[in-house]
PDB file of C-alpha atoms in Angstrom:
ATOM      1  CA  UNK H  86     -77.217 -41.672  14.857  1.00  0.00           C
ATOM      2  CA  UNK H  87     -79.499 -38.919  13.592  1.00  0.00           C
ATOM      3  CA  UNK H  88     -81.564 -41.541  11.797  1.00  0.00           C
ATOM      4  CA  UNK H  89     -81.623 -43.978  14.709  1.00  0.00           C
ATOM      5  CA  UNK H  90     -82.630 -41.315  17.240  1.00  0.00           C
ATOM      6  CA  UNK H  91     -85.759 -40.348  15.291  1.00  0.00           C
ATOM      7  CA  UNK H  92     -88.975 -40.655  17.268  1.00  0.00           C
ATOM      8  CA  UNK H  93     -92.491 -41.006  15.883  1.00  0.00           C
ATOM      9  CA  UNK H  94     -93.274 -37.387  16.773  1.00  0.00           C
ATOM     10  CA  UNK H  95     -90.343 -36.189  14.651  1.00  0.00           C
ATOM     11  CA  UNK H  96     -91.997 -37.338  11.414  1.00  0.00           C
ATOM     12  CA  UNK H  97     -94.343 -34.825   9.784  1.00  0.00           C
ATOM     13  CA  UNK H  98     -95.974 -36.472   6.771  1.00  0.00           C
ATOM     14  CA  UNK H  99     -98.314 -33.529   6.139  1.00  0.00           C
ATOM     15  CA  UNK H 100     -95.452 -31.048   5.734  1.00  0.00           C
ATOM     16  CA  UNK H 101     -92.987 -33.527   4.190  1.00  0.00           C
ATOM     17  CA  UNK H 102     -90.382 -32.978   6.877  1.00  0.00           C
ATOM     18  CA  UNK H 103     -88.394 -34.639   9.631  1.00  0.00           C
ATOM     19  CA  UNK H 104     -87.170 -32.916  12.763  1.00  0.00           C
ATOM     20  CA  UNK H 105     -83.602 -34.000  13.508  1.00  0.00           C
ATOM     21  CA  UNK H 106     -82.934 -33.790  17.250  1.00  0.00           C
ATOM     22  CA  UNK H 107     -79.620 -34.087  19.065  1.00  0.00           C
ATOM     23  CA  UNK H 108     -77.515 -33.987  15.892  1.00  0.00           C
ATOM     24  CA  UNK H 109     -73.760 -33.624  15.760  1.00  0.00           C
ATOM     25  CA  UNK H 110     -73.157 -30.017  16.752  1.00  0.00           C
ATOM     26  CA  UNK H 111     -76.425 -30.065  18.737  1.00  0.00           C
ATOM     27  CA  UNK H 112     -78.219 -27.853  16.187  1.00  0.00           C
ATOM     28  CA  UNK H 113     -81.732 -29.196  15.667  1.00  0.00           C
ATOM     29  CA  UNK H 114     -83.104 -28.780  12.181  1.00  0.00           C
ATOM     30  CA  UNK H 115     -85.848 -29.810   9.788  1.00  0.00           C
ATOM     31  CA  UNK H 116     -84.999 -31.783   6.707  1.00  0.00           C
ATOM     32  CA  UNK H 117     -86.943 -33.378   3.864  1.00  0.00           C
ATOM     33  CA  UNK H 118     -89.246 -36.395   4.225  1.00  0.00           C
ATOM     34  CA  UNK H 119     -89.510 -37.720   0.649  1.00  0.00           C
ATOM     35  CA  UNK H 120     -93.037 -38.591  -0.460  1.00  0.00           C
ATOM     36  CA  UNK H 121     -91.572 -41.573  -2.332  1.00  0.00           C
ATOM     37  CA  UNK H 122     -90.814 -43.190   1.039  1.00  0.00           C
ATOM     38  CA  UNK H 123     -94.268 -42.721   2.578  1.00  0.00           C
ATOM     39  CA  UNK H 124     -95.681 -46.162   1.779  1.00  0.00           C
ATOM     40  CA  UNK H 125     -92.589 -48.075   2.912  1.00  0.00           C
ATOM     41  CA  UNK H 126     -92.265 -45.916   6.019  1.00  0.00           C
ATOM     42  CA  UNK H 127     -95.959 -46.293   6.894  1.00  0.00           C
ATOM     43  CA  UNK H 128     -95.629 -50.097   6.532  1.00  0.00           C
ATOM     44  CA  UNK H 129     -92.583 -50.037   8.799  1.00  0.00           C
ATOM     45  CA  UNK H 130     -94.393 -47.881  11.377  1.00  0.00           C
ATOM     46  CA  UNK H 131     -97.344 -50.300  11.402  1.00  0.00           C
ATOM     47  CA  UNK H 132     -94.955 -53.135  12.329  1.00  0.00           C
ATOM     48  CA  UNK H 133     -93.304 -50.968  14.992  1.00  0.00           C
ATOM     49  CA  UNK H 134     -96.748 -50.042  16.359  1.00  0.00           C
ATOM     50  CA  UNK H 135     -97.766 -53.703  16.663  1.00  0.00           C
ATOM     51  CA  UNK H 136     -94.547 -54.390  18.589  1.00  0.00           C
ATOM     52  CA  UNK H 137     -95.254 -51.352  20.771  1.00  0.00           C
ATOM     53  CA  UNK H 138     -98.744 -52.682  21.611  1.00  0.00           C
ATOM     54  CA  UNK H 139     -97.232 -56.078  22.479  1.00  0.00           C
ATOM     55  CA  UNK H 140     -94.699 -54.312  24.710  1.00  0.00           C
ATOM     56  CA  UNK H 141     -97.558 -52.453  26.426  1.00  0.00           C
ATOM     57  CA  UNK H 142     -99.292 -55.759  27.137  1.00  0.00           C
ATOM     58  CA  UNK H 143     -96.083 -57.184  28.602  1.00  0.00           C
ATOM     59  CA  UNK H 144     -95.310 -54.055  30.635  1.00  0.00           C
ATOM     60  CA  UNK H 145     -92.070 -53.401  28.736  1.00  0.00           C
ATOM     61  CA  UNK H 146     -93.208 -50.511  26.544  1.00  0.00           C
ATOM     62  CA  UNK H 147     -91.337 -47.633  28.167  1.00  0.00           C
ATOM     63  CA  UNK H 148     -88.880 -45.963  25.879  1.00  0.00           C
ATOM     64  CA  UNK H 149     -85.719 -44.344  27.164  1.00  0.00           C
ATOM     65  CA  UNK H 150     -86.062 -40.559  27.201  1.00  0.00           C
ATOM     66  CA  UNK H 151     -83.195 -38.060  27.124  1.00  0.00           C
ATOM     67  CA  UNK H 152     -82.192 -35.875  30.026  1.00  0.00           C
ATOM     68  CA  UNK H 153     -85.017 -34.754  32.335  1.00  0.00           C
ATOM     69  CA  UNK H 154     -87.893 -35.393  29.918  1.00  0.00           C
ATOM     70  CA  UNK H 155     -89.059 -38.482  31.827  1.00  0.00           C
ATOM     71  CA  UNK H 156     -89.595 -36.286  34.906  1.00  0.00           C
ATOM     72  CA  UNK H 157     -91.148 -33.469  32.905  1.00  0.00           C
ATOM     73  CA  UNK H 158     -93.513 -35.793  30.980  1.00  0.00           C
ATOM     74  CA  UNK H 159     -94.114 -38.814  33.258  1.00  0.00           C
ATOM     75  CA  UNK H 160     -96.477 -40.570  30.830  1.00  0.00           C
ATOM     76  CA  UNK H 161     -94.252 -39.982  27.787  1.00  0.00           C
ATOM     77  CA  UNK H 162     -92.211 -43.230  28.044  1.00  0.00           C
ATOM     78  CA  UNK H 163     -95.423 -45.227  27.452  1.00  0.00           C
ATOM     79  CA  UNK H 164     -96.706 -42.940  24.679  1.00  0.00           C
ATOM     80  CA  UNK H 165     -96.609 -43.945  21.006  1.00  0.00           C
ATOM     81  CA  UNK H 166     -95.275 -40.584  19.801  1.00  0.00           C
ATOM     82  CA  UNK H 167     -92.131 -40.915  21.940  1.00  0.00           C
ATOM     83  CA  UNK H 168     -91.195 -44.357  20.561  1.00  0.00           C
ATOM     84  CA  UNK H 169     -88.209 -44.701  18.264  1.00  0.00           C
ATOM     85  CA  UNK H 170     -88.912 -44.988  14.535  1.00  0.00           C
ATOM     86  CA  UNK H 171     -86.184 -47.644  14.397  1.00  0.00           C
ATOM     87  CA  UNK H 172     -86.404 -49.450  17.745  1.00  0.00           C
ATOM     88  CA  UNK H 173     -84.069 -52.122  18.980  1.00  0.00           C
ATOM     89  CA  UNK H 174     -85.255 -55.693  18.571  1.00  0.00           C
ATOM     90  CA  UNK H 175     -84.402 -56.373  22.195  1.00  0.00           C
ATOM     91  CA  UNK H 176     -85.536 -54.864  25.456  1.00  0.00           C
ATOM     92  CA  UNK H 177     -82.646 -53.483  27.494  1.00  0.00           C
ATOM     93  CA  UNK H 178     -82.181 -52.057  30.963  1.00  0.00           C
ATOM     94  CA  UNK H 179     -81.980 -48.286  31.254  1.00  0.00           C
ATOM     95  CA  UNK H 180     -78.739 -47.735  33.219  1.00  0.00           C
ATOM     96  CA  UNK H 181     -80.142 -44.586  34.842  1.00  0.00           C
ATOM     97  CA  UNK H 182     -83.387 -46.086  36.140  1.00  0.00           C
ATOM     98  CA  UNK H 183     -82.784 -49.838  36.069  1.00  0.00           C
ATOM     99  CA  UNK H 184     -86.115 -50.204  34.255  1.00  0.00           C
ATOM    100  CA  UNK H 185     -86.641 -52.492  31.255  1.00  0.00           C
ATOM    101  CA  UNK H 186     -87.148 -50.350  28.156  1.00  0.00           C
ATOM    102  CA  UNK H 187     -86.726 -50.368  24.398  1.00  0.00           C
ATOM    103  CA  UNK H 188     -83.931 -48.236  22.995  1.00  0.00           C
ATOM    104  CA  UNK H 189     -83.179 -47.409  19.348  1.00  0.00           C
ATOM    105  CA  UNK H 190     -81.532 -49.909  17.010  1.00  0.00           C
ATOM    106  CA  UNK H 191     -77.802 -50.442  17.229  1.00  0.00           C
ATOM    107  CA  UNK H 192     -75.703 -48.198  14.949  1.00  0.00           C
ATOM    108  CA  UNK H 193     -73.478 -51.093  13.914  1.00  0.00           C
ATOM    109  CA  UNK H 194     -76.500 -52.929  12.489  1.00  0.00           C
ATOM    110  CA  UNK H 195     -77.327 -49.951  10.288  1.00  0.00           C
ATOM    111  CA  UNK H 196     -73.727 -49.615   9.121  1.00  0.00           C
ATOM    112  CA  UNK H 197     -73.563 -53.327   8.288  1.00  0.00           C
ATOM    113  CA  UNK H 198     -76.813 -53.052   6.295  1.00  0.00           C
ATOM    114  CA  UNK H 199     -75.436 -50.106   4.307  1.00  0.00           C
ATOM    115  CA  UNK H 200     -72.171 -51.951   3.635  1.00  0.00           C
ATOM    116  CA  UNK H 201     -74.096 -55.069   2.523  1.00  0.00           C
ATOM    117  CA  UNK H 202     -76.368 -52.996   0.240  1.00  0.00           C
ATOM    118  CA  UNK H 203     -73.352 -51.312  -1.380  1.00  0.00           C
ATOM    119  CA  UNK H 204     -71.726 -54.702  -1.943  1.00  0.00           C
ATOM    120  CA  UNK H 205     -74.971 -56.147  -3.375  1.00  0.00           C
ATOM    121  CA  UNK H 206     -75.248 -53.139  -5.703  1.00  0.00           C
ATOM    122  CA  UNK H 207     -71.644 -53.742  -6.819  1.00  0.00           C
ATOM    123  CA  UNK H 208     -70.512 -50.256  -5.796  1.00  0.00           C
ATOM    124  CA  UNK H 209     -66.700 -50.455  -5.905  1.00  0.00           C
ATOM    125  CA  UNK H 210     -66.157 -47.810  -3.223  1.00  0.00           C
ATOM    126  CA  UNK H 211     -66.308 -47.637   0.546  1.00  0.00           C
ATOM    127  CA  UNK H 212     -69.860 -46.630   1.474  1.00  0.00           C
ATOM    128  CA  UNK H 213     -70.910 -45.577   4.956  1.00  0.00           C
ATOM    129  CA  UNK H 214     -74.002 -43.992   6.455  1.00  0.00           C
ATOM    130  CA  UNK H 215     -72.241 -40.635   6.173  1.00  0.00           C
ATOM    131  CA  UNK H 216     -71.974 -41.164   2.405  1.00  0.00           C
ATOM    132  CA  UNK H 217     -75.725 -40.509   2.173  1.00  0.00           C
ATOM    133  CA  UNK H 218     -75.246 -37.084   3.752  1.00  0.00           C
ATOM    134  CA  UNK H 219     -72.590 -36.180   1.180  1.00  0.00           C
ATOM    135  CA  UNK H 220     -74.704 -37.500  -1.682  1.00  0.00           C
ATOM    136  CA  UNK H 221     -77.762 -35.603  -0.431  1.00  0.00           C
ATOM    137  CA  UNK H 222     -75.864 -32.299  -0.337  1.00  0.00           C
ATOM    138  CA  UNK H 223     -74.170 -32.863  -3.672  1.00  0.00           C
ATOM    139  CA  UNK H 224     -77.393 -33.781  -5.486  1.00  0.00           C
ATOM    140  CA  UNK H 225     -79.217 -30.760  -4.060  1.00  0.00           C
ATOM    141  CA  UNK H 226     -76.475 -28.434  -5.277  1.00  0.00           C
ATOM    142  CA  UNK H 227     -76.332 -30.120  -8.677  1.00  0.00           C
ATOM    143  CA  UNK H 228     -80.112 -29.671  -8.927  1.00  0.00           C
ATOM    144  CA  UNK H 229     -79.701 -25.919  -8.488  1.00  0.00           C
ATOM    145  CA  UNK H 230     -80.756 -25.430  -4.857  1.00  0.00           C
ATOM    146  CA  UNK H 231     -79.190 -22.457  -3.111  1.00  0.00           C
ATOM    147  CA  UNK H 232     -76.268 -23.192  -0.872  1.00  0.00           C
ATOM    148  CA  UNK H 233     -78.026 -21.558   2.125  1.00  0.00           C
ATOM    149  CA  UNK H 234     -80.922 -23.996   1.715  1.00  0.00           C
ATOM    150  CA  UNK H 235     -78.470 -26.906   1.731  1.00  0.00           C
ATOM    151  CA  UNK H 236     -76.736 -25.392   4.757  1.00  0.00           C
ATOM    152  CA  UNK H 237     -80.050 -25.326   6.663  1.00  0.00           C
ATOM    153  CA  UNK H 238     -80.998 -28.881   5.666  1.00  0.00           C
ATOM    154  CA  UNK H 239     -77.612 -30.211   6.778  1.00  0.00           C
ATOM    155  CA  UNK H 240     -77.562 -28.142   9.971  1.00  0.00           C
ATOM    156  CA  UNK H 241     -74.205 -26.498   9.326  1.00  0.00           C
ATOM    157  CA  UNK H 242     -73.458 -23.445  11.453  1.00  0.00           C
ATOM    158  CA  UNK H 243     -70.837 -22.113   9.082  1.00  0.00           C
ATOM    159  CA  UNK H 244     -71.405 -21.733   5.355  1.00  0.00           C
ATOM    160  CA  UNK H 245     -67.763 -22.727   4.778  1.00  0.00           C
ATOM    161  CA  UNK H 246     -68.637 -26.249   5.885  1.00  0.00           C
ATOM    162  CA  UNK H 247     -71.378 -26.466   3.268  1.00  0.00           C
ATOM    163  CA  UNK H 248     -69.067 -24.959   0.634  1.00  0.00           C
ATOM    164  CA  UNK H 249     -67.045 -28.192   0.734  1.00  0.00           C
ATOM    165  CA  UNK H 250     -69.778 -29.790  -1.361  1.00  0.00           C
ATOM    166  CA  UNK H 251     -69.361 -27.255  -4.153  1.00  0.00           C
ATOM    167  CA  UNK H 252     -66.129 -28.996  -5.217  1.00  0.00           C
ATOM    168  CA  UNK H 253     -68.306 -31.276  -7.322  1.00  0.00           C
ATOM    169  CA  UNK H 254     -69.804 -28.303  -9.119  1.00  0.00           C
ATOM    170  CA  UNK H 255     -66.498 -26.688 -10.046  1.00  0.00           C
ATOM    171  CA  UNK H 256     -64.224 -29.424 -11.318  1.00  0.00           C
ATOM    172  CA  UNK H 257     -62.410 -27.273 -13.825  1.00  0.00           C
ATOM    173  CA  UNK H 258     -61.733 -29.175 -17.047  1.00  0.00           C
ATOM    174  CA  UNK H 259     -63.537 -32.254 -15.745  1.00  0.00           C
ATOM    175  CA  UNK H 260     -66.868 -30.428 -15.765  1.00  0.00           C
ATOM    176  CA  UNK H 261     -66.424 -28.854 -19.183  1.00  0.00           C
ATOM    177  CA  UNK H 262     -67.475 -30.790 -22.284  1.00  0.00           C
ATOM    178  CA  UNK H 263     -65.329 -30.516 -25.356  1.00  0.00           C
ATOM    179  CA  UNK H 264     -67.048 -28.749 -28.264  1.00  0.00           C
ATOM    180  CA  UNK H 265     -66.266 -31.894 -30.265  1.00  0.00           C
ATOM    181  CA  UNK H 266     -68.541 -33.862 -27.941  1.00  0.00           C
ATOM    182  CA  UNK H 267     -71.468 -31.420 -28.037  1.00  0.00           C
ATOM    183  CA  UNK H 268     -74.212 -32.373 -30.541  1.00  0.00           C
ATOM    184  CA  UNK H 269     -74.037 -30.002 -33.477  1.00  0.00           C
ATOM    185  CA  UNK H 270     -70.590 -28.787 -32.406  1.00  0.00           C
ATOM    186  CA  UNK H 271     -67.577 -28.458 -34.701  1.00  0.00           C
ATOM    187  CA  UNK H 272     -66.341 -31.593 -36.448  1.00  0.00           C
ATOM    188  CA  UNK H 273     -62.699 -32.529 -36.919  1.00  0.00           C
ATOM    189  CA  UNK H 274     -61.328 -32.184 -40.457  1.00  0.00           C
TER     190      UNK H 274
END
């Protein structure tokens, strides 16, 4: 849901970051926007922008805003920066206002795409959207980033929650290479 709820204004290409709003635990945070995704993301946003302009022409451009923001910023629902990065393909009716609007894409569609990609990549494990979060944390720790940095990027309140990911770093005998396997190490007689 964190991915699907992203709005255009949450992407900061200049500072290589994404603002994650309304996350689980309701603790907003900044995380990394990889430069390697810029071209693909810019192409995607161009397609979304063209759809947005078509919606404007048809009078169906308003986006659903959370809480009282629609009252606070009356022109925001028709503004590009408030549009979802991953909008729904279909216009729906906002249950609060009864107005036709575009919401974010359906979470089940994202999960199905991830499952299909894992199957196509022949990954013999269950893969979900949440798997990316675990992989992200694990790779950061394996790359030597401080656990507090990982805690901030994941939005954990308690460091103990982030510490769960350190299990990969301390696997006991599984993480230790035998001297026999080290180049230049002792050789059996």
